[in-house]
XYZ file of C-alpha atoms in Angstrom:
560
model
C 14.892 -127.371 74.622
C 15.956 -130.455 72.679
C 16.427 -133.955 74.022
C 18.178 -136.830 72.295
C 16.799 -140.158 73.512
C 18.661 -142.592 71.270
C 20.923 -145.055 73.082
C 23.938 -144.010 71.004
C 22.987 -140.334 71.144
C 23.976 -139.996 67.497
C 21.307 -137.501 66.531
C 19.068 -135.019 68.260
C 15.325 -135.437 68.366
C 13.156 -132.361 68.680
C 10.486 -132.838 71.314
C 11.037 -134.941 74.399
C 8.523 -137.800 74.867
C 8.591 -137.112 78.619
C 7.219 -133.579 78.781
C 9.320 -131.100 80.706
C 6.507 -130.075 83.041
C 6.175 -129.413 86.803
C 5.501 -133.102 87.490
C 7.446 -135.354 85.166
C 6.069 -138.901 85.546
C 7.608 -140.704 88.492
C 9.104 -144.149 88.139
C 5.952 -145.825 86.904
C 8.171 -148.246 85.007
C 9.387 -149.742 88.304
C 8.481 -153.366 88.868
C 7.849 -154.948 92.231
C 8.710 -158.567 92.913
C 5.054 -159.380 92.242
C 5.117 -158.067 88.691
C 6.753 -159.467 85.549
C 10.367 -158.425 85.211
C 11.341 -156.636 82.007
C 14.859 -157.075 80.688
C 16.873 -153.866 80.750
C 19.311 -152.872 77.990
C 22.703 -153.326 79.613
C 26.263 -152.332 78.861
C 27.981 -154.667 81.287
C 31.445 -154.295 82.771
C 32.698 -157.859 83.334
C 36.227 -157.125 84.474
C 36.196 -159.638 87.312
C 35.405 -163.338 87.330
C 33.088 -164.775 89.975
C 34.620 -166.909 92.715
C 31.286 -167.502 94.407
C 30.769 -170.878 96.014
C 28.232 -172.345 98.371
C 30.574 -171.658 101.290
C 29.014 -168.642 103.088
C 32.401 -167.363 104.265
C 33.626 -167.002 100.676
C 31.179 -164.152 100.204
C 33.374 -161.857 102.290
C 37.031 -160.860 102.321
C 39.451 -158.018 101.638
C 39.550 -158.887 97.944
C 35.850 -158.099 97.484
C 34.297 -155.131 95.677
C 31.690 -153.034 97.498
C 29.177 -150.509 96.186
C 28.011 -147.893 98.713
C 24.815 -146.054 97.775
C 24.790 -142.533 99.214
C 27.375 -140.225 100.749
C 25.606 -138.723 103.709
C 27.057 -139.441 107.136
C 26.025 -143.132 106.963
C 27.579 -143.631 103.528
C 30.757 -141.761 104.436
C 31.220 -143.846 107.588
C 30.520 -147.097 105.754
C 32.854 -146.355 102.855
C 35.646 -145.055 105.089
C 35.697 -148.120 107.351
C 35.403 -150.493 104.401
C 38.436 -148.838 102.794
C 40.293 -148.994 106.091
C 39.697 -152.742 106.226
C 41.050 -153.293 102.730
C 37.985 -153.638 100.528
C 37.625 -152.109 97.060
C 34.942 -149.429 97.422
C 32.893 -147.370 94.969
C 30.473 -144.757 96.330
C 27.518 -143.577 94.249
C 26.045 -140.171 95.109
C 23.315 -138.616 92.991
C 24.025 -135.010 94.035
C 27.186 -132.986 93.477
C 28.777 -133.594 96.878
C 28.820 -135.495 100.152
C 26.693 -134.414 103.088
C 23.253 -135.962 102.721
C 20.553 -134.198 104.700
C 23.015 -131.514 105.855
C 23.685 -130.290 102.320
C 21.703 -127.069 101.916
C 20.289 -126.161 98.497
C 18.180 -123.036 98.269
C 16.260 -124.741 95.459
C 13.511 -126.891 97.001
C 12.591 -130.283 95.532
C 9.276 -130.636 93.770
C 6.342 -131.826 95.805
C 5.087 -135.288 94.831
C 1.528 -135.715 93.552
C -0.921 -135.481 96.440
C -2.265 -138.982 95.857
C -1.074 -142.247 97.350
C 2.288 -143.218 95.911
C 3.628 -146.628 96.949
C 7.151 -146.794 98.374
C 8.659 -148.426 95.279
C 8.181 -145.171 93.320
C 10.774 -143.313 95.365
C 11.380 -139.605 94.874
C 13.241 -139.581 91.565
C 11.899 -138.740 88.130
C 12.446 -141.122 85.260
C 15.026 -139.925 82.747
C 15.863 -142.177 79.787
C 19.414 -143.348 79.295
C 21.159 -141.551 76.451
C 19.086 -138.383 76.830
C 20.868 -135.138 75.981
C 19.674 -131.800 77.308
C 20.282 -128.378 75.768
C 18.297 -125.496 77.204
C 18.242 -122.421 79.367
C 19.696 -122.050 82.833
C 16.305 -122.274 84.558
C 15.316 -125.460 82.753
C 18.698 -126.984 83.494
C 18.305 -126.187 87.182
C 14.913 -127.907 87.153
C 16.469 -130.911 85.455
C 19.128 -131.192 88.176
C 16.409 -131.071 90.830
C 14.483 -133.859 89.129
C 17.577 -135.987 88.763
C 18.696 -135.518 92.372
C 15.996 -133.927 94.563
C 17.590 -131.682 97.225
C 17.414 -132.664 100.873
C 14.955 -131.118 103.378
C 17.706 -128.903 104.806
C 16.469 -125.359 105.508
C 18.298 -122.123 106.288
C 17.939 -122.335 110.065
C 18.538 -126.068 110.491
C 20.829 -126.967 113.398
C 21.811 -130.213 115.048
C 19.561 -131.208 117.952
C 22.003 -133.750 119.417
C 25.043 -132.340 121.281
C 28.263 -132.541 119.257
C 30.005 -134.677 121.951
C 27.441 -137.356 121.038
C 28.009 -136.965 117.291
C 31.688 -137.758 117.000
C 33.004 -140.683 114.985
C 36.081 -142.889 114.990
C 37.024 -141.161 111.733
C 37.674 -137.804 113.370
C 36.582 -135.433 116.122
C 34.642 -132.229 115.795
C 36.842 -129.117 115.731
C 38.044 -127.984 119.138
C 35.589 -125.601 120.748
C 32.565 -126.675 118.696
C 29.333 -125.635 120.423
C 26.782 -128.233 121.492
C 24.513 -127.337 118.570
C 25.929 -126.412 115.170
C 24.491 -125.148 111.901
C 23.908 -127.289 108.849
C 26.944 -125.739 107.173
C 29.196 -126.775 110.074
C 27.761 -130.299 110.072
C 28.325 -130.467 106.309
C 31.902 -129.302 106.691
C 32.521 -132.009 109.306
C 31.109 -134.772 107.080
C 33.153 -133.620 104.101
C 36.304 -133.418 106.197
C 35.784 -137.062 107.178
C 35.298 -138.020 103.538
C 38.415 -136.182 102.426
C 40.745 -137.516 105.119
C 39.426 -141.050 104.490
C 40.197 -140.872 100.770
C 36.591 -141.046 99.623
C 36.837 -138.280 97.033
C 38.892 -140.636 94.878
C 36.324 -143.450 95.002
C 33.050 -141.480 94.834
C 31.079 -140.942 91.642
C 29.008 -137.787 92.082
C 26.036 -136.888 89.867
C 25.496 -140.654 89.645
C 22.143 -142.152 90.519
C 21.627 -145.841 91.269
C 18.715 -147.032 89.154
C 18.622 -150.770 89.788
C 20.306 -153.327 92.062
C 19.712 -157.040 91.534
C 21.607 -160.324 91.630
C 23.252 -161.711 88.519
C 21.712 -164.814 86.982
C 24.108 -167.127 88.826
C 23.525 -165.309 92.118
C 27.207 -164.633 92.664
C 27.256 -160.849 92.394
C 25.112 -157.742 92.535
C 24.500 -156.063 89.170
C 24.134 -152.309 89.620
C 22.725 -150.022 86.953
C 23.596 -146.332 87.328
C 22.640 -143.194 85.450
C 25.178 -140.375 85.420
C 24.465 -136.720 84.700
C 27.475 -135.583 82.706
C 27.636 -131.790 82.554
C 29.305 -129.580 79.982
C 31.631 -127.008 81.552
C 30.261 -123.479 81.517
C 27.039 -124.179 79.610
C 23.646 -125.609 80.631
C 24.058 -128.891 78.780
C 24.047 -132.476 79.998
C 24.071 -136.045 78.800
C 22.658 -138.974 80.793
C 24.816 -142.064 80.570
C 23.900 -145.521 81.825
C 26.514 -147.936 83.089
C 26.215 -151.410 84.557
C 28.766 -152.978 86.857
C 28.977 -156.037 89.060
C 29.925 -155.934 92.748
C 30.405 -158.589 95.394
C 28.776 -156.562 98.181
C 26.322 -153.663 98.445
C 25.727 -151.127 101.220
C 22.541 -149.053 101.127
C 23.158 -145.726 102.876
C 20.566 -143.580 101.146
C 19.035 -142.078 104.288
C 15.585 -141.592 105.782
C 14.498 -138.317 104.234
C 13.841 -138.859 100.548
C 10.238 -139.767 99.752
C 7.732 -137.449 101.478
C 4.735 -138.986 103.211
C 1.596 -137.185 102.050
C -1.431 -137.850 104.281
C -4.594 -138.813 102.432
C -6.887 -136.189 103.959
C -10.162 -135.347 102.270
C -9.858 -132.136 100.257
C -6.074 -131.756 100.650
C -5.403 -132.592 97.005
C -7.928 -129.984 95.893
C -6.182 -127.330 97.997
C -2.845 -128.358 96.524
C -4.162 -128.395 92.958
C -5.773 -124.966 93.302
C -2.932 -123.215 95.156
C 0.211 -125.342 94.759
C 2.598 -122.761 96.205
C 0.499 -122.404 99.359
C 0.529 -126.114 100.277
C 3.907 -127.843 100.628
C 5.557 -130.781 102.342
C 8.183 -129.759 104.877
C 10.883 -131.163 102.571
C 10.301 -128.031 100.466
C 10.489 -125.626 103.408
C 13.514 -123.326 103.171
C 12.958 -120.179 105.273
C 10.144 -118.423 107.174
C 10.014 -115.157 105.222
C 7.098 -116.108 102.952
C 4.986 -116.674 106.088
C 5.417 -113.144 107.429
C 2.150 -111.768 108.859
C 0.239 -114.808 107.592
C -1.689 -117.636 109.229
C -0.006 -121.022 108.816
C -1.274 -124.530 109.448
C 1.471 -127.056 110.196
C 0.367 -130.698 110.158
C 2.502 -132.858 112.434
C 4.114 -132.484 115.849
C 7.433 -134.247 115.457
C 10.843 -132.591 115.323
C 10.520 -131.141 111.801
C 7.004 -129.839 112.371
C 7.989 -128.203 115.646
C 11.110 -126.712 114.075
C 8.939 -125.079 111.408
C 6.626 -123.663 114.080
C 9.607 -122.297 115.998
C 11.091 -120.771 112.857
C 7.843 -118.997 112.074
C 8.004 -117.580 115.598
C 7.048 -113.943 115.470
C 7.232 -113.946 111.656
C 3.761 -115.395 111.176
C 0.567 -113.846 112.432
C -0.696 -117.161 113.817
C 0.551 -120.740 113.551
C -1.735 -123.707 114.093
C -0.041 -127.051 114.742
C -2.339 -129.999 114.085
C -1.481 -133.266 115.820
C -2.760 -136.814 116.148
C -1.436 -136.919 119.730
C 1.161 -139.500 118.813
C 3.528 -140.789 121.482
C 6.453 -139.031 119.836
C 4.767 -135.658 119.463
C 6.819 -132.982 121.145
C 4.918 -131.163 123.925
C 3.026 -127.971 123.104
C 5.099 -126.167 125.734
C 8.011 -125.900 123.263
C 5.943 -123.858 120.782
C 6.422 -120.081 120.413
C 3.780 -117.711 121.845
C 1.972 -117.186 118.542
C 1.528 -120.937 117.927
C -1.309 -123.076 119.212
C -1.741 -126.854 119.246
C -5.004 -128.003 117.616
C -6.715 -131.311 116.894
C -6.258 -133.618 113.909
C -7.410 -132.348 110.522
C -10.545 -134.170 109.438
C -10.955 -132.535 106.037
C -10.105 -129.545 103.914
C -13.181 -127.794 102.575
C -12.307 -127.109 98.926
C -11.711 -123.537 97.818
C -14.639 -121.712 96.279
C -15.504 -122.893 92.794
C -13.566 -121.042 90.128
C -14.924 -119.854 86.803
C -14.154 -122.428 84.133
C -11.016 -121.525 82.227
C -9.727 -119.122 84.872
C -6.766 -119.880 87.087
C -7.310 -118.888 90.720
C -4.926 -116.202 91.909
C -4.354 -114.837 95.383
C -2.625 -111.719 96.558
C 0.191 -112.214 99.063
C -2.027 -111.291 101.995
C -5.149 -113.113 100.839
C -5.957 -116.364 102.661
C -6.915 -119.529 100.815
C -10.678 -119.311 100.142
C -11.544 -122.498 101.983
C -11.720 -123.815 105.524
C -10.197 -126.646 107.558
C -12.390 -128.867 109.724
C -10.763 -130.541 112.723
C -11.863 -133.754 114.395
C -13.069 -131.871 117.476
C -15.431 -129.788 115.332
C -13.261 -126.674 115.228
C -13.215 -124.899 111.865
C -10.099 -122.966 110.875
C -10.465 -120.152 108.384
C -8.202 -117.487 106.902
C -5.338 -119.939 106.425
C -2.650 -118.562 104.099
C -0.142 -121.415 104.100
C -0.135 -125.152 104.845
C 3.000 -127.146 105.691
C 2.687 -130.937 105.661
C 5.294 -132.148 108.168
C 4.192 -135.779 108.344
C 7.543 -137.394 107.740
C 8.875 -139.726 105.092
C 8.274 -143.125 103.547
C 10.885 -145.871 103.719
C 11.852 -146.391 100.097
C 14.664 -148.086 98.193
C 13.386 -147.780 94.605
C 16.578 -149.296 93.199
C 15.640 -152.585 94.913
C 12.223 -153.141 93.285
C 12.341 -156.910 93.800
C 12.474 -156.370 97.576
C 9.451 -154.042 97.573
C 5.804 -154.975 97.584
C 3.236 -152.252 96.995
C 0.379 -154.567 97.963
C 1.640 -156.358 101.073
C 0.798 -154.570 104.319
C 3.379 -153.860 106.988
C 1.795 -156.268 109.445
C 2.133 -159.250 107.107
C 5.447 -159.271 105.192
C 7.134 -162.463 104.066
C 10.753 -163.387 104.749
C 12.002 -161.796 101.526
C 10.577 -158.274 101.550
C 12.457 -155.217 102.736
C 9.664 -152.654 102.196
C 5.892 -153.105 102.195
C 3.066 -150.823 101.107
C 3.056 -148.846 104.355
C 6.685 -147.775 104.022
C 7.138 -147.466 107.788
C 9.993 -149.905 108.429
C 12.805 -151.867 106.824
C 12.015 -155.571 107.166
C 14.180 -158.655 107.520
C 17.454 -157.137 108.713
C 19.814 -158.703 111.248
C 20.761 -156.051 113.813
C 19.218 -153.427 111.497
C 22.181 -153.945 109.149
C 22.344 -157.248 107.249
C 19.629 -158.534 104.917
C 18.966 -161.938 106.432
C 18.295 -163.813 103.187
C 21.519 -162.518 101.629
C 23.814 -160.560 103.963
C 26.007 -159.456 101.054
C 23.376 -156.686 101.016
C 23.562 -154.391 104.052
C 22.001 -151.163 105.276
C 23.597 -148.402 107.354
C 21.506 -145.696 109.015
C 18.213 -147.519 109.575
C 17.775 -146.868 113.363
C 15.778 -143.854 114.559
C 15.959 -141.680 117.669
C 19.725 -142.034 118.053
C 22.878 -139.928 118.087
C 23.037 -140.411 114.336
C 26.665 -139.692 113.483
C 28.168 -141.892 116.201
C 25.593 -144.683 115.965
C 25.955 -144.992 112.198
C 29.737 -144.972 112.605
C 29.539 -147.901 115.042
C 27.291 -149.754 112.594
C 29.829 -149.111 109.843
C 32.684 -150.425 111.970
C 30.832 -153.696 112.576
C 29.813 -153.952 108.927
C 33.385 -153.445 107.689
C 34.696 -156.250 109.892
C 32.083 -158.666 108.571
C 32.572 -157.704 104.925
C 36.358 -157.959 105.346
C 35.990 -161.463 106.786
C 37.246 -160.442 110.228
C 33.983 -161.277 111.985
C 31.409 -163.939 111.197
C 27.654 -163.671 110.978
C 25.425 -166.191 112.728
C 23.754 -168.782 110.535
C 20.736 -167.635 108.559
C 18.535 -169.674 110.897
C 19.969 -167.926 113.961
C 19.597 -164.485 112.377
C 15.982 -165.278 111.505
C 15.251 -166.519 115.016
C 16.713 -163.390 116.657
C 14.812 -161.155 114.257
C 11.486 -162.849 114.997
C 12.151 -162.561 118.731
C 12.640 -158.828 118.276
C 9.437 -158.544 116.239
C 7.590 -160.331 119.026
C 9.068 -157.959 121.601
C 8.713 -154.606 119.826
C 6.052 -155.211 117.201
C 6.322 -154.055 113.607
C 6.272 -150.440 112.497
C 8.587 -147.459 112.600
C 9.247 -147.873 116.307
C 10.810 -151.258 115.554
C 13.994 -149.337 114.641
C 13.796 -146.819 117.490
C 16.453 -146.729 120.202
C 14.844 -143.855 122.089
C 14.342 -145.811 125.311
C 17.137 -144.902 127.760
C 19.952 -147.414 127.597
C 18.903 -149.101 124.362
C 21.372 -147.247 122.143
C 24.252 -148.001 124.513
C 23.248 -151.676 124.691
C 22.944 -151.897 120.899
C 26.511 -150.665 120.364
C 27.873 -152.831 123.161
C 26.232 -155.870 121.589
C 27.772 -155.074 118.179
C 31.227 -154.641 119.699
C 31.094 -157.808 121.802
C 30.043 -159.814 118.762
C 32.711 -158.600 116.299
C 35.427 -158.461 118.977
C 34.910 -162.132 119.748
C 36.796 -162.775 116.491
C 39.721 -160.411 117.142
C 42.167 -163.093 118.320
C 41.177 -165.454 115.518
C 41.628 -162.862 112.767
C 44.283 -160.681 114.441
C 42.079 -157.702 113.713
C 41.642 -154.384 115.471
C 39.074 -154.378 118.306
C 35.977 -152.270 117.792
C 35.608 -149.632 120.521
C 32.403 -148.760 122.344
C 31.137 -145.467 123.730
C 33.633 -143.318 125.623
C 33.102 -142.118 129.194
C 32.572 -138.585 127.872
C 29.847 -139.873 125.564
C 28.099 -141.764 128.360
C 27.997 -138.662 130.571
C 26.559 -136.495 127.794
C 24.192 -139.276 126.802
C 22.670 -139.425 130.272
C 22.074 -135.674 130.224
C 20.348 -135.945 126.844
C 18.218 -138.908 127.861
C 17.144 -137.143 131.033
C 15.807 -134.373 128.843
C 14.116 -136.850 126.510
C 12.447 -138.610 129.421
C 10.672 -135.345 130.073
C 9.585 -135.081 126.447
C 8.531 -138.728 126.046
C 7.559 -139.971 129.519
C 5.319 -142.770 128.236
C 8.144 -144.294 126.214
C 10.610 -144.012 129.085
C 8.420 -145.891 131.539
C 7.259 -148.610 129.144
C 10.672 -149.924 128.067
C 10.221 -148.895 124.457
C 7.347 -151.227 123.661
C 4.927 -148.508 122.599
C 4.181 -147.975 118.944
C 4.324 -144.572 117.305
């Protein structure tokens, strides 16, 4: 393999300074807002002149340019409604197609190092601009994975929200769609929305957003991208950097990118000794490798329980370790061969190996170590471990809005992500960055009918960005945000709409706000939930009340 790292790519250099190894260094060159900023080499596109003034309303309008980061369901909805309202849109998607989490790739992403990684690192590997790759098919496949890590989609993944609750204003599900559909059907739906909305013409695939920051005069957002440009028919690629300025930015990069690795004593040693036997659930693809084996699944949320169900009768025994969190699914949903156990206290390291020898295990040999639980139980003969402990909130392309030292309980008014990576701070209605609402986020809320909720968010966003609805003053947005913090507390549950009625009220509030400007702007009213949706919603929430009774009776104030 040969890599050319010169900016002009005029000659090839044998030997790549960033070794092509299982764990290429992550973005250690990222700077937080607390660290000195290093100037980046830029090739700047300055096609448009700034018309920025101190008048807040001048920031928005149909003549503005918008960058949308991501083309999952949130990005597709955002871009489609922005186009509909007359804005000039460019979508950046690091993979080869729209679909986000519903895009299945049989190749799993690499696991991150099993040490604490702050949120600003993200899940992408650093690749220098101007690099040129020539190598074999396998190495090229690994390079693609490092450039754009595949989603956590696995073979058996299906929607767990009924399709009548997952429609959008952009188009209905096909007639006769069942309540639960496969990942391939969900992907097809998302891509049909993108195609009919004209997004294929404005989306740059294989293009990763590296950095987003304001220009020196504060009038625009300067976006640095890195594109993987492939040669047809051969495993060859060039990485090209480009820098462009936009008036507005929408972050729609999703929840499921940077795995959360629990810092449990001995876990790293297990991973280091038997890396293929210990994985995060983002790498899980199918249950076959667990046939007739004993598996330990850490976590009791939706993903963890899905893995346990998939193992079903495939595994010999499945242990599901839980912290007894308020959003743990009940043990009653587990298959007969699975058992709920206490929290893992520590992993007893595998037996010492002879120096210089790599430990090897036969397919049916368990890991030569034990797992101690907090109730004193010791698990032995474990063959496989799946870490299903969720994901870290991370927007590595916004390093100046990250702090890897500030804790979640004590952010300032500027930060979006703190060291805990459990919530997105300082957003008005979970959409607009309060300090500068020309930056917006779609898809932040949890425990919702994702497709429809994100579509409603996108409809409200598009009206604001097009100048057809007005935001409150910054002081009013800050006041409302602090009132919500006081009511719900900080943490992941801050964004949850699981409490019955909260999702409906959230959408109604958005619609009433933007529709108050319809007569003034002669715009199109934003709809709210249909009667069909409300009926299906009540059925779903009745079921969820049984799963999360404590949340239902405490008006959503409980923390996860």
